[in-house]
Coordinates of C-alpha atoms and ligand atoms in Angstrom, one line a residue:
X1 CA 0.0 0.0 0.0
X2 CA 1.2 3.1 -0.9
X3 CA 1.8 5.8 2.3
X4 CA -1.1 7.4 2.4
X5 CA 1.3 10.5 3.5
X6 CA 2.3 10.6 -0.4
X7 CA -1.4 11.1 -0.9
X8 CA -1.8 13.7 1.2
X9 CA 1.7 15.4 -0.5
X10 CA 0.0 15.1 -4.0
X11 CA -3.4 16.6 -2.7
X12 CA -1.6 19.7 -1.1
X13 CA 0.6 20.2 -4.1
X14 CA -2.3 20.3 -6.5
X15 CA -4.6 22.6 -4.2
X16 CA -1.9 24.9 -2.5
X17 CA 1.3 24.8 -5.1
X18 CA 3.0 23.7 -2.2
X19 CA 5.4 20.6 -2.3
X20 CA 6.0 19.2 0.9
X21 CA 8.2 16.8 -0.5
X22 CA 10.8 19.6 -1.0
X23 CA 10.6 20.0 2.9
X24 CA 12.5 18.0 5.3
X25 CA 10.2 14.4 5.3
X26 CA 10.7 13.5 9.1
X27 CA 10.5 16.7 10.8
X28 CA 7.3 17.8 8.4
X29 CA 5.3 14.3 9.0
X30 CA 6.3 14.6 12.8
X31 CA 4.7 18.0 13.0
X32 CA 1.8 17.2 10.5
X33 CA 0.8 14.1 12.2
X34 CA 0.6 15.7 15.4
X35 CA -1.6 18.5 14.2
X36 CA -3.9 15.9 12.4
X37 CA -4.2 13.4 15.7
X38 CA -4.5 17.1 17.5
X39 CA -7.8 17.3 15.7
X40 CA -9.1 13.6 16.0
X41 CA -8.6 12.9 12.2
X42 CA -6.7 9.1 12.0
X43 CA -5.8 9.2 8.8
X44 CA -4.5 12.1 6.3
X45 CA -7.0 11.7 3.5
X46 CA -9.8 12.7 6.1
X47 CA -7.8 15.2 7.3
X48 CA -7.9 16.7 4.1
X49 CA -11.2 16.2 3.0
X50 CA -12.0 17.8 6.2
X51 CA -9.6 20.6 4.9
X52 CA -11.3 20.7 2.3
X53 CA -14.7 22.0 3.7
X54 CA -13.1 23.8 6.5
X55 CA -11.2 27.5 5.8
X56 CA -10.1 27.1 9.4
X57 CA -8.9 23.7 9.3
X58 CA -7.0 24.9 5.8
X59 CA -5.7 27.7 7.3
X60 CA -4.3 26.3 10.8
X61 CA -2.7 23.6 8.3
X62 CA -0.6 26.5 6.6
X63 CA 0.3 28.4 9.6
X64 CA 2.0 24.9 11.0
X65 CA 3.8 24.4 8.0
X66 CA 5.3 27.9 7.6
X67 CA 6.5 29.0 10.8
X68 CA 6.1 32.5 11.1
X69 CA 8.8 33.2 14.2
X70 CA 10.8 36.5 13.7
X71 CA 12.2 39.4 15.1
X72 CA 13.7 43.0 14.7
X73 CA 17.1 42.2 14.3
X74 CA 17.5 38.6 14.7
X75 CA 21.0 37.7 15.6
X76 CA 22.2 41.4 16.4
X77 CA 25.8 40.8 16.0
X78 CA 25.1 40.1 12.4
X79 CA 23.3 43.6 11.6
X80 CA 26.4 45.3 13.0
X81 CA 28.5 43.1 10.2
X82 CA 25.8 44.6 7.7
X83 CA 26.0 48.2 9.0
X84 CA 29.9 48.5 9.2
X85 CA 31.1 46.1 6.3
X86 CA 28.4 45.0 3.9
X87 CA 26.1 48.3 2.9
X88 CA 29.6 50.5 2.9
X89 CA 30.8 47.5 0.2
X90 CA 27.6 48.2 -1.6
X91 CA 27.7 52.0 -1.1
X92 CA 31.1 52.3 -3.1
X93 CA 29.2 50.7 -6.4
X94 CA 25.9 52.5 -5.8
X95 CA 23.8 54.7 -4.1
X96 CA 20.7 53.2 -5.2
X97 CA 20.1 49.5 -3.8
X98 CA 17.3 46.8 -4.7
X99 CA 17.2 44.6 -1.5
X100 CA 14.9 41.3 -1.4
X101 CA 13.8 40.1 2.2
X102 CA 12.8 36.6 1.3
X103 CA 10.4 34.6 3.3
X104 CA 10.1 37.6 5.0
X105 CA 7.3 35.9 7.4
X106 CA 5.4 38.8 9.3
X107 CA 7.5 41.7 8.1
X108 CA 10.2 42.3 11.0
X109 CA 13.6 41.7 8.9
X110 CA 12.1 44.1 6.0
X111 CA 11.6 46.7 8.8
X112 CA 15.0 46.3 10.4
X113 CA 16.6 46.9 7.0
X114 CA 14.6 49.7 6.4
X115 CA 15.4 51.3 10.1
X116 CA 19.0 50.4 9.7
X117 CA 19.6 52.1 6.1
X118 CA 17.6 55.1 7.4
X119 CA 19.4 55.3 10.6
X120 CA 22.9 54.8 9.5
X121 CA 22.7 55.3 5.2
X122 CA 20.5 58.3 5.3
X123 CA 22.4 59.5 1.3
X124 CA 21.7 55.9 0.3
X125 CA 18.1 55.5 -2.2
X126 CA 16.6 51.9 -1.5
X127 CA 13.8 49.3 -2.5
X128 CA 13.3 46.5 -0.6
X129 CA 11.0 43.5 -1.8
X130 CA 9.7 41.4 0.8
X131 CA 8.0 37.8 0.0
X132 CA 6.8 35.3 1.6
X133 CA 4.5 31.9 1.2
X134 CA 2.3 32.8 3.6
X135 CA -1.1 35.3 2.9
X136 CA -1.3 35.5 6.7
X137 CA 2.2 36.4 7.9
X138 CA 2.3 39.1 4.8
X139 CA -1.0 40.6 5.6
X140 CA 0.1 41.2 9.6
X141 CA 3.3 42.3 7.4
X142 CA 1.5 45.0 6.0
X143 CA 0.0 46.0 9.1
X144 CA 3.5 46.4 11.0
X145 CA 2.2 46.1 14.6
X146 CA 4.2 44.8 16.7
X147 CA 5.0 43.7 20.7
X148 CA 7.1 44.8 22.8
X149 CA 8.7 41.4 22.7
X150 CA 9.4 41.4 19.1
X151 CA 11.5 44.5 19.7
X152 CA 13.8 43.2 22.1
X153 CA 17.0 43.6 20.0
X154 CA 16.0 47.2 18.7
X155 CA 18.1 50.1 20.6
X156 CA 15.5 52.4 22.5
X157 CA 16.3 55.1 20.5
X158 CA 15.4 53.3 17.5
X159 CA 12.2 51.7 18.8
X160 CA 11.1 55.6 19.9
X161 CA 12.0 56.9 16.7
X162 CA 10.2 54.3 14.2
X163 CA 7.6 53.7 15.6
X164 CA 4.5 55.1 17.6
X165 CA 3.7 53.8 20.6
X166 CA -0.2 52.7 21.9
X167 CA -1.5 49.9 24.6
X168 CA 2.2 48.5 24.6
X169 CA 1.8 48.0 20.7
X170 CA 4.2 49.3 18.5
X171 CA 3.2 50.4 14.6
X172 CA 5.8 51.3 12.7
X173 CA 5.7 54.6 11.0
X174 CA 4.7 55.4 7.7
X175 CA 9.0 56.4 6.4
X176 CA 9.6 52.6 7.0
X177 CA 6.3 51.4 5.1
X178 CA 6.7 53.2 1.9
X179 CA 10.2 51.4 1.3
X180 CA 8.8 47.9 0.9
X181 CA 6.7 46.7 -1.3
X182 CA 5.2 43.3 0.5
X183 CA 4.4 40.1 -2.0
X184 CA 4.0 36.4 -2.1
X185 CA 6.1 34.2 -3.5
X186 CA 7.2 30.5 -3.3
X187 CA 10.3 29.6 -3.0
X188 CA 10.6 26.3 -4.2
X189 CA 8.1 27.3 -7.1
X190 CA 8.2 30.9 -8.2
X191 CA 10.7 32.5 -10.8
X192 CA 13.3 34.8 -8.8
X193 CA 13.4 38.4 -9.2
X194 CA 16.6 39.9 -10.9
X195 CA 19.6 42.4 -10.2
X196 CA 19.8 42.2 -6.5
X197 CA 22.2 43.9 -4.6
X198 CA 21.2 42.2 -1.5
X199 CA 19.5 39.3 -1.1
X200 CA 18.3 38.5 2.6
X201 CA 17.5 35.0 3.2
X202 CA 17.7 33.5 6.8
X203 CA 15.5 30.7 9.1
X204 CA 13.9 28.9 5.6
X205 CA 16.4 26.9 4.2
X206 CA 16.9 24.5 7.5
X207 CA 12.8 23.3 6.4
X208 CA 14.6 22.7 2.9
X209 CA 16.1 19.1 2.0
X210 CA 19.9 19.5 0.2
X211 CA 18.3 19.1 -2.9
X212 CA 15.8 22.0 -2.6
X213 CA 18.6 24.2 -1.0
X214 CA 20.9 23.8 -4.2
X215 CA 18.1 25.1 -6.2
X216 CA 17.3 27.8 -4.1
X217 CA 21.5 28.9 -3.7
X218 CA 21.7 28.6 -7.8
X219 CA 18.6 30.4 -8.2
X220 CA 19.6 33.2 -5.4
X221 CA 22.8 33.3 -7.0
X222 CA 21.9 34.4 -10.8
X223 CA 19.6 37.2 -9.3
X224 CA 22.2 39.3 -7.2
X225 CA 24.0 41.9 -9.2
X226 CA 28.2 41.0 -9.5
X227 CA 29.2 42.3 -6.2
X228 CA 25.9 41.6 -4.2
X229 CA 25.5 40.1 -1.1
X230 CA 23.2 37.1 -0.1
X231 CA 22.9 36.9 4.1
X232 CA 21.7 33.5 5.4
X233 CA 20.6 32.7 9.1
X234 CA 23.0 31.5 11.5
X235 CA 22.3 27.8 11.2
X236 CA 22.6 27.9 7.6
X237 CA 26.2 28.5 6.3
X238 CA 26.9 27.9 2.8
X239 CA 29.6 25.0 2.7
X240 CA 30.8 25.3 -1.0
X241 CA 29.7 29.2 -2.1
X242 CA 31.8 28.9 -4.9
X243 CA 29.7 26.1 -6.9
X244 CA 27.0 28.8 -6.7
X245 CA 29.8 31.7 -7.8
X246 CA 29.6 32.9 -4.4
X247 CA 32.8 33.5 -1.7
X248 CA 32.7 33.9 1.8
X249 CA 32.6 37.5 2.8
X250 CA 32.0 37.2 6.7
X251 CA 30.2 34.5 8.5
X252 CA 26.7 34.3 7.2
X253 CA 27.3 36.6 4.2
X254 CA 28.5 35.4 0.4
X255 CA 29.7 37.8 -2.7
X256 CA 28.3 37.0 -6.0
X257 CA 31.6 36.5 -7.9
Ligands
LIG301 C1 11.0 31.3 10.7 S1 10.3 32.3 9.5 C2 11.7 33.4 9.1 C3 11.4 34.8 9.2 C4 12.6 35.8 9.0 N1 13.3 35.5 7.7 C5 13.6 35.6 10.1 O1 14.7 35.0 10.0 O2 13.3 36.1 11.3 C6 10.2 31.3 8.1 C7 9.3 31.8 7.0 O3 9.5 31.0 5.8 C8 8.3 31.0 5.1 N2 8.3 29.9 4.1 C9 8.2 28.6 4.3 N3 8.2 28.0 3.1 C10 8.4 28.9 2.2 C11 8.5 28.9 0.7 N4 8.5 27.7 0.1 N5 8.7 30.0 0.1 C12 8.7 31.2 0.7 N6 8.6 31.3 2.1 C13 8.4 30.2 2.8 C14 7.3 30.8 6.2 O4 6.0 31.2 5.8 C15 7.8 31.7 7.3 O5 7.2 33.0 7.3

């Protein structure tokens, strides 16, 4: 009998364009099952016939698989490496950069690029693109309210000057907002957009099996501009940059050769 889990994989594929075989197997059907016993389905072709009348049951079922965690400044030591080496690299080619924030989840590394380059590059023009699977995470994206918790990382002063304060919430102000354009996109689907000068990528690629990750470095690779800069989370160092015409620049960040 055929696992009934490859099924379920086809079904999703065909009505969401997502393909969970391009996710890590164990860790997806570990998280997947749980979620389906969770709500007293036994076998994953109820589960998503259940789906299939159920927005919420649909909806829950995308939120587990995406994994919206974030944060202003994740990893801070790694924004100081982008403030004092990587944007004065890109500052000597250009004054005008196209920045991508990919799976971008519910908008806080867009943000903290945008409140770094105003804070530190205020003669530096900017775009940034930020994409993600996930309708839900984009739309509280868009929104850009935020807790106090999801600003732990952000200096005061930074926090007081980006964003307006009300019940402990924090919205970010409109000079942030008008610098990103928020979209979806697939990344194990979609086509790539092109002539990047930095391509921010970080906490997706560990859901990814090596095969999908190849793809996604290759694909990552031919949209940055020669001299651009692709920055990966901190579990998720490149091992050979250079099959993808990519060196090492500083931990967590390659050149495009
Ligand atoms: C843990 S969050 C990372 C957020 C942010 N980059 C950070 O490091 O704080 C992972 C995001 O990847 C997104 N994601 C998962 N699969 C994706 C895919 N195939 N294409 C684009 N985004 C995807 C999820 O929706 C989720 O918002």
């Amino acid at each position: 009998m055929i696992d009934e889990y490859v099924g379920f994989t086809a079904n999703i594929k065909s009505k969401l364009g997502i393909d969970l075989n391009l996710y890590k197997e164990a860790q997806m059907k570990r998280r997947l099952t749980s979620l389906r016993n969770k709500r007293g389905f036994s076998n994953f072709k109820s589960y998503f016939e259940a789906m299939n009348q159920e927005e919420v049951l649909l909806n829950e079922f995308i939120d587990r698989i995406t994994i919206n965690v974030s944060e202003y400044y994740r990893n801070p030591k790694r924004w100081v490496v982008l403030e004092k080496e990587i944007f004065p690299a890109l500052l000597k080619k250009t004054k005008k950069l196209s920045i991508w924030s990919a799976a971008c989840s519910t908008g806080e590394e867009p943000y903290s690029l945008a409140i770094l380059l105003n804070e530190h590059f205020p003669q530096l023009d900017f775009q940034i693109t930020a994409t993600d699977i996930d309708l839900n995470a984009l739309e509280k994206a868009k929104q850009g309210v935020y807790s106090e918790q999801s600003l732990k990382e952000l200096p005061n002063k930074l926090k007081e000057k980006f964003f307006r304060e009300q019940h402990g919430l924090y919205s970010v102000k409109p000079v942030l907002r008008e610098k990103i354009l928020f979209k979806q996109h697939n990344l194990l689907a979609d086509s790539y957009p092109k002539n990047m000068d930095l391509i921010v990528c970080r906490n997706v690629l560990i859901y990814f099996t090596d095969p999908a990750k190849e793809t996604i470095y290759h694909n990552f690779s031919a949209s940055l501009k020669k001299g651009g800069f692709l920055f990966v989370g901190s579990t998720e160092q490149i091992f050979n940059p250079t099959s993808y015409d990519m060196n090492l620049k500083d931990t967590f960040f390659y050149e495009k050769l």
